[in-house]
Amino acid sequence: MYIRIMSAKKYVANALTMGNLLSGVLVILGVFIWPFGAPLQGHLQFDVEPYYEFGALSHAWLGRGMLGLAGIWLVGQLFDLLDGIAARWAGTDGVMGRQLDSIADAVSSGVTPAVVGVMMLHAWAPAIPEPLKFLPLTIAVAAAYRLARFNVEAAKGLHASGFSGMPAPAGALWWIGTLLVGAQYEIQGSWGSSGLGSTNIILVAIFIGSSLIPWWMVSRRPMLDLKRWGKDPDFDRRRAVFLGGVITAGLVSAFFGRALGLGILVGLLLYALCGAYIKKTTDSRP
């Protein structure tokens, strides 16, 4: 029995990595086919101009489709968080696993948000110029470049602590938050003049996710990580206070905005804007 358990341990990390990859693929499929196994067909809308909505993004699902996609995607990101822990636990943290992890991230944190973003703009903003509807493709390019650069630099031992640029999974979380905002406002009802409050937030989130987030990913902007606790008590204390502030701000935003996704978006913005300052000032200490 012990030998069987030890033999099975080496597959746990790769199974989690593949789960991350498959979650990204399922979200892409769900954008077009929802529920899974249903016929591929669009819902023709005439509110603004004739256009089609497909799959889980259709208003016919009243947000439940988007909520389902966000849930699947979040599970995949949890797998991505756990696969490295599982690899170290099983003693299988090797080159093969790191390459698989990067490929899975390229799908779930690059291709998936690009497809979701393009389809959301087609569904939520049919009147904008056609080229703008494909702006989210930038996230796929940025994620691929960010992951390739990380692999090259990690092989040279250049990443002792922190991140150089926003990590690709953080970009995926931004798009998960955007999906949750759309889902919860459709389920609970919108606010503002003519119900445009949620629409405006979603469009702003999509355009930030298509411009600022990809830019941060390919930049050299220093970012905090959550690893290596216990080596520098002062840095750990600053990180803990900062993360507590980010979580508090996110919860307050989610409460007053009536959407959990809004809290995720606010938290990620604070992480990117303020976390870089904490990392930079810590690195510059004598």
Coordinates of C-alpha atoms in Angstrom, one line a residue:
M1 CA 0.0 0.0 0.0
Y2 CA 2.8 2.4 0.9
I3 CA 4.5 1.8 -2.4
R4 CA 1.3 2.4 -4.3
I5 CA 0.8 5.7 -2.5
M6 CA 4.3 6.8 -3.1
S7 CA 4.0 5.9 -6.8
A8 CA 0.7 7.8 -7.1
K9 CA 2.2 10.9 -5.5
K10 CA 4.3 11.8 -8.5
Y11 CA 1.2 12.2 -10.7
V12 CA -0.7 14.6 -8.4
A13 CA 1.0 17.8 -9.5
N14 CA 0.7 17.0 -13.2
A15 CA -3.0 16.1 -12.7
L16 CA -3.6 19.4 -11.1
T17 CA -1.8 21.2 -13.9
M18 CA -3.9 19.4 -16.5
G19 CA -7.0 20.4 -14.5
N20 CA -6.0 24.0 -14.8
L21 CA -5.6 23.6 -18.6
L22 CA -8.9 21.8 -19.0
S23 CA -10.7 24.4 -17.0
G24 CA -9.5 27.0 -19.5
V25 CA -10.7 24.8 -22.4
L26 CA -14.1 24.3 -20.7
V27 CA -14.6 28.0 -20.3
I28 CA -13.9 28.6 -24.0
L29 CA -16.4 25.9 -24.9
G30 CA -18.9 27.3 -22.5
V31 CA -18.8 30.7 -24.2
F32 CA -20.2 29.0 -27.3
I33 CA -22.1 26.0 -25.9
W34 CA -24.0 26.2 -22.7
P35 CA -24.9 24.0 -21.0
F36 CA -22.3 21.6 -22.2
G37 CA -23.7 19.2 -24.8
A38 CA -26.4 21.7 -25.9
P39 CA -26.7 22.5 -29.6
L40 CA -24.5 25.4 -30.9
Q41 CA -27.0 28.2 -31.5
G42 CA -27.1 31.9 -30.9
H43 CA -29.9 34.1 -29.5
L44 CA -30.7 36.9 -31.9
Q45 CA -31.1 40.3 -30.2
F46 CA -32.6 43.5 -31.6
D47 CA -32.3 45.8 -28.7
V48 CA -29.5 47.9 -30.2
E49 CA -28.8 46.3 -33.5
P50 CA -29.1 42.8 -34.8
Y51 CA -26.4 40.6 -33.2
Y52 CA -26.0 37.1 -31.8
E53 CA -25.2 35.9 -28.3
F54 CA -23.8 32.5 -27.8
G55 CA -23.5 30.1 -24.9
A56 CA -23.1 31.1 -21.3
L57 CA -22.9 34.8 -22.1
S58 CA -26.4 35.0 -23.4
H59 CA -28.8 37.3 -21.5
A60 CA -31.3 34.4 -21.7
W61 CA -29.4 32.7 -18.8
L62 CA -29.8 35.8 -16.6
G63 CA -26.2 35.7 -15.5
R64 CA -26.2 32.0 -14.4
G65 CA -24.1 31.0 -17.4
M66 CA -21.4 33.5 -16.6
L67 CA -21.5 32.5 -13.0
G68 CA -20.9 28.9 -14.0
L69 CA -18.0 29.8 -16.3
A70 CA -16.4 31.9 -13.5
G71 CA -16.7 29.0 -11.1
I72 CA -15.0 26.5 -13.5
W73 CA -12.3 29.1 -14.1
L74 CA -11.7 29.7 -10.4
V75 CA -11.3 25.9 -9.8
G76 CA -8.7 25.8 -12.5
Q77 CA -6.8 28.7 -10.9
L78 CA -7.0 26.9 -7.6
F79 CA -5.4 23.9 -9.3
D80 CA -2.7 26.2 -10.6
L81 CA -2.0 27.4 -7.1
L82 CA -1.8 23.9 -5.7
D83 CA 0.2 22.1 -8.4
G84 CA 3.5 23.7 -7.3
I85 CA 2.8 22.8 -3.7
A86 CA 2.0 19.2 -4.7
A87 CA 5.1 19.0 -6.8
R88 CA 7.3 20.0 -3.9
W89 CA 5.4 17.7 -1.5
A90 CA 5.9 14.7 -3.9
G91 CA 9.5 15.7 -4.8
T92 CA 8.7 15.9 -8.5
D93 CA 9.4 19.6 -9.0
G94 CA 11.3 19.3 -12.3
V95 CA 11.7 20.8 -15.8
M96 CA 8.8 18.8 -17.3
G97 CA 6.4 20.0 -14.6
R98 CA 7.4 23.6 -15.1
Q99 CA 6.9 23.4 -18.8
L100 CA 3.5 21.8 -18.5
D101 CA 2.6 24.5 -16.0
S102 CA 3.5 27.2 -18.4
I103 CA 1.6 25.6 -21.3
A104 CA -1.5 25.3 -19.0
D105 CA -1.2 28.9 -17.9
A106 CA -0.9 30.0 -21.6
V107 CA -4.3 28.5 -22.2
S108 CA -6.2 29.3 -18.9
S109 CA -4.5 32.7 -18.4
G110 CA -4.0 33.8 -22.1
V111 CA -6.2 32.1 -24.7
T112 CA -9.2 31.8 -22.4
P113 CA -9.5 35.4 -21.3
A114 CA -8.9 36.6 -24.9
V115 CA -11.8 34.5 -26.2
V116 CA -14.0 35.5 -23.2
G117 CA -13.2 39.2 -23.7
V118 CA -13.9 39.2 -27.4
M119 CA -17.2 37.5 -26.9
M120 CA -18.2 39.7 -24.0
L121 CA -17.6 42.8 -26.1
H122 CA -19.7 41.3 -28.9
A123 CA -22.5 40.7 -26.4
W124 CA -22.3 43.8 -24.2
A125 CA -21.1 46.4 -26.7
P126 CA -22.4 45.5 -30.1
A127 CA -22.3 49.2 -31.2
I128 CA -18.6 49.9 -30.7
P129 CA -16.3 49.8 -33.8
E130 CA -15.5 46.3 -34.9
P131 CA -11.7 46.4 -34.4
L132 CA -12.2 47.3 -30.7
K133 CA -14.2 44.1 -30.2
F134 CA -10.9 42.2 -30.7
L135 CA -8.8 44.2 -28.4
P136 CA -8.8 41.5 -25.7
L137 CA -6.6 39.4 -28.0
T138 CA -3.7 41.4 -26.4
I139 CA -4.0 39.3 -23.2
A140 CA -3.1 36.1 -25.1
V141 CA 0.0 37.7 -26.6
A142 CA 1.1 39.2 -23.3
A143 CA 0.6 35.9 -21.4
A144 CA 2.6 33.9 -23.9
Y145 CA 5.5 36.4 -23.8
R146 CA 5.3 36.7 -20.0
L147 CA 5.5 33.0 -19.5
A148 CA 8.3 32.4 -22.0
R149 CA 10.3 35.2 -20.4
F150 CA 9.8 33.8 -16.9
N151 CA 10.9 30.3 -18.0
V152 CA 14.1 31.6 -19.6
E153 CA 15.0 33.8 -16.6
A154 CA 14.1 31.1 -14.0
A155 CA 16.4 28.7 -15.8
K156 CA 19.2 31.3 -15.2
G157 CA 18.3 31.7 -11.5
L158 CA 17.2 35.3 -11.9
H159 CA 14.0 35.1 -9.8
A160 CA 15.1 35.0 -6.2
S161 CA 12.0 36.7 -4.9
G162 CA 8.9 38.5 -6.2
F163 CA 7.7 38.8 -9.8
S164 CA 9.0 40.8 -12.7
G165 CA 5.7 41.9 -14.2
M166 CA 2.2 40.8 -13.3
P167 CA 2.0 37.0 -13.3
A168 CA -0.3 35.5 -15.9
P169 CA -2.7 33.9 -13.4
A170 CA -3.4 37.4 -11.8
G171 CA -4.5 38.5 -15.3
A172 CA -6.8 35.5 -15.4
L173 CA -8.3 36.6 -12.1
W174 CA -9.0 40.0 -13.5
W175 CA -11.2 38.4 -16.2
I176 CA -12.9 36.1 -13.7
G177 CA -13.8 39.2 -11.7
T178 CA -15.2 40.8 -14.8
L179 CA -17.3 37.7 -15.5
L180 CA -18.6 37.7 -11.9
V181 CA -19.5 41.4 -12.1
G182 CA -21.6 40.7 -15.2
A183 CA -23.2 37.6 -13.7
Q184 CA -24.1 39.2 -10.4
Y185 CA -25.5 42.4 -11.9
E186 CA -27.7 40.3 -14.3
I187 CA -28.9 38.1 -11.4
Q188 CA -29.5 40.9 -8.9
G189 CA -30.4 43.7 -11.3
S190 CA -28.3 46.7 -12.4
W191 CA -28.2 50.2 -11.0
G192 CA -27.7 53.8 -12.2
S193 CA -29.5 55.7 -15.0
S194 CA -31.4 53.2 -17.2
G195 CA -29.5 50.4 -15.5
L196 CA -26.2 51.4 -17.1
G197 CA -24.1 51.2 -13.9
S198 CA -23.1 47.6 -14.4
T199 CA -22.6 47.9 -18.2
N200 CA -20.2 50.8 -17.7
I201 CA -18.2 48.9 -15.0
I202 CA -18.0 45.8 -17.2
L203 CA -16.8 47.8 -20.3
V204 CA -14.2 49.6 -18.2
A205 CA -13.0 46.3 -16.7
I206 CA -12.8 44.7 -20.2
F207 CA -10.8 47.6 -21.6
I208 CA -8.4 47.6 -18.6
G209 CA -8.1 43.9 -19.0
S210 CA -7.2 44.4 -22.6
S211 CA -4.7 47.2 -22.2
L212 CA -3.3 47.9 -18.7
I213 CA -3.3 44.3 -17.5
P214 CA -1.3 43.0 -20.6
W215 CA 1.0 46.0 -20.3
W216 CA 1.8 45.1 -16.6
M217 CA 2.3 41.5 -17.6
V218 CA 5.1 42.2 -20.2
S219 CA 6.6 45.1 -18.1
R220 CA 9.5 44.8 -15.7
R221 CA 7.3 46.2 -12.9
P222 CA 8.2 44.5 -9.6
M223 CA 5.3 42.6 -8.1
L224 CA 4.9 41.0 -4.6
D225 CA 4.7 37.3 -4.3
L226 CA 3.3 35.2 -1.5
K227 CA 6.3 32.8 -1.2
R228 CA 9.3 32.5 1.1
W229 CA 7.6 33.6 4.4
G230 CA 9.8 33.6 7.5
K231 CA 13.1 34.7 5.9
D232 CA 12.7 38.4 6.4
P233 CA 10.4 39.3 9.3
D234 CA 10.2 43.0 8.4
F235 CA 9.2 42.3 4.8
D236 CA 6.7 39.6 6.0
R237 CA 5.1 42.2 8.3
R238 CA 4.8 44.7 5.5
R239 CA 3.4 42.1 3.2
A240 CA 0.8 41.0 5.7
V241 CA -0.4 44.5 6.4
F242 CA -0.6 45.3 2.7
L243 CA -2.5 42.1 1.9
G244 CA -4.9 42.8 4.8
G245 CA -5.6 46.2 3.4
V246 CA -6.1 44.8 -0.1
I247 CA -8.6 42.2 1.1
T248 CA -10.4 44.8 3.3
A249 CA -10.7 47.2 0.3
G250 CA -11.9 44.4 -1.9
L251 CA -14.6 43.3 0.6
V252 CA -15.8 46.9 1.1
S253 CA -16.0 47.4 -2.7
A254 CA -17.9 44.1 -3.1
F255 CA -20.3 45.0 -0.4
F256 CA -21.2 48.5 -1.6
G257 CA -21.0 47.5 -5.3
R258 CA -23.2 44.5 -4.7
A259 CA -20.8 42.2 -6.6
L260 CA -18.0 39.9 -5.5
G261 CA -16.3 40.4 -8.8
L262 CA -15.9 44.1 -8.2
G263 CA -14.0 43.3 -5.0
I264 CA -11.6 41.1 -7.0
L265 CA -11.0 43.9 -9.5
V266 CA -10.3 46.5 -6.8
G267 CA -8.0 44.1 -5.0
L268 CA -6.0 43.4 -8.1
L269 CA -5.6 47.0 -9.0
L270 CA -4.3 47.8 -5.5
Y271 CA -2.0 44.8 -5.7
A272 CA -0.5 46.0 -8.9
L273 CA -0.3 49.7 -8.0
C274 CA 0.7 49.6 -4.4
G275 CA 2.4 46.2 -4.2
A276 CA 5.1 47.3 -6.6
Y277 CA 5.9 50.2 -4.3
I278 CA 6.3 47.9 -1.3
K279 CA 8.5 45.5 -3.3
K280 CA 10.7 48.3 -4.6
T281 CA 11.2 50.0 -1.3
T282 CA 12.0 46.7 0.4
D283 CA 14.6 45.8 -2.3
S284 CA 16.3 49.2 -1.9
R285 CA 16.9 48.8 1.8
P286 CA 20.6 48.9 2.8

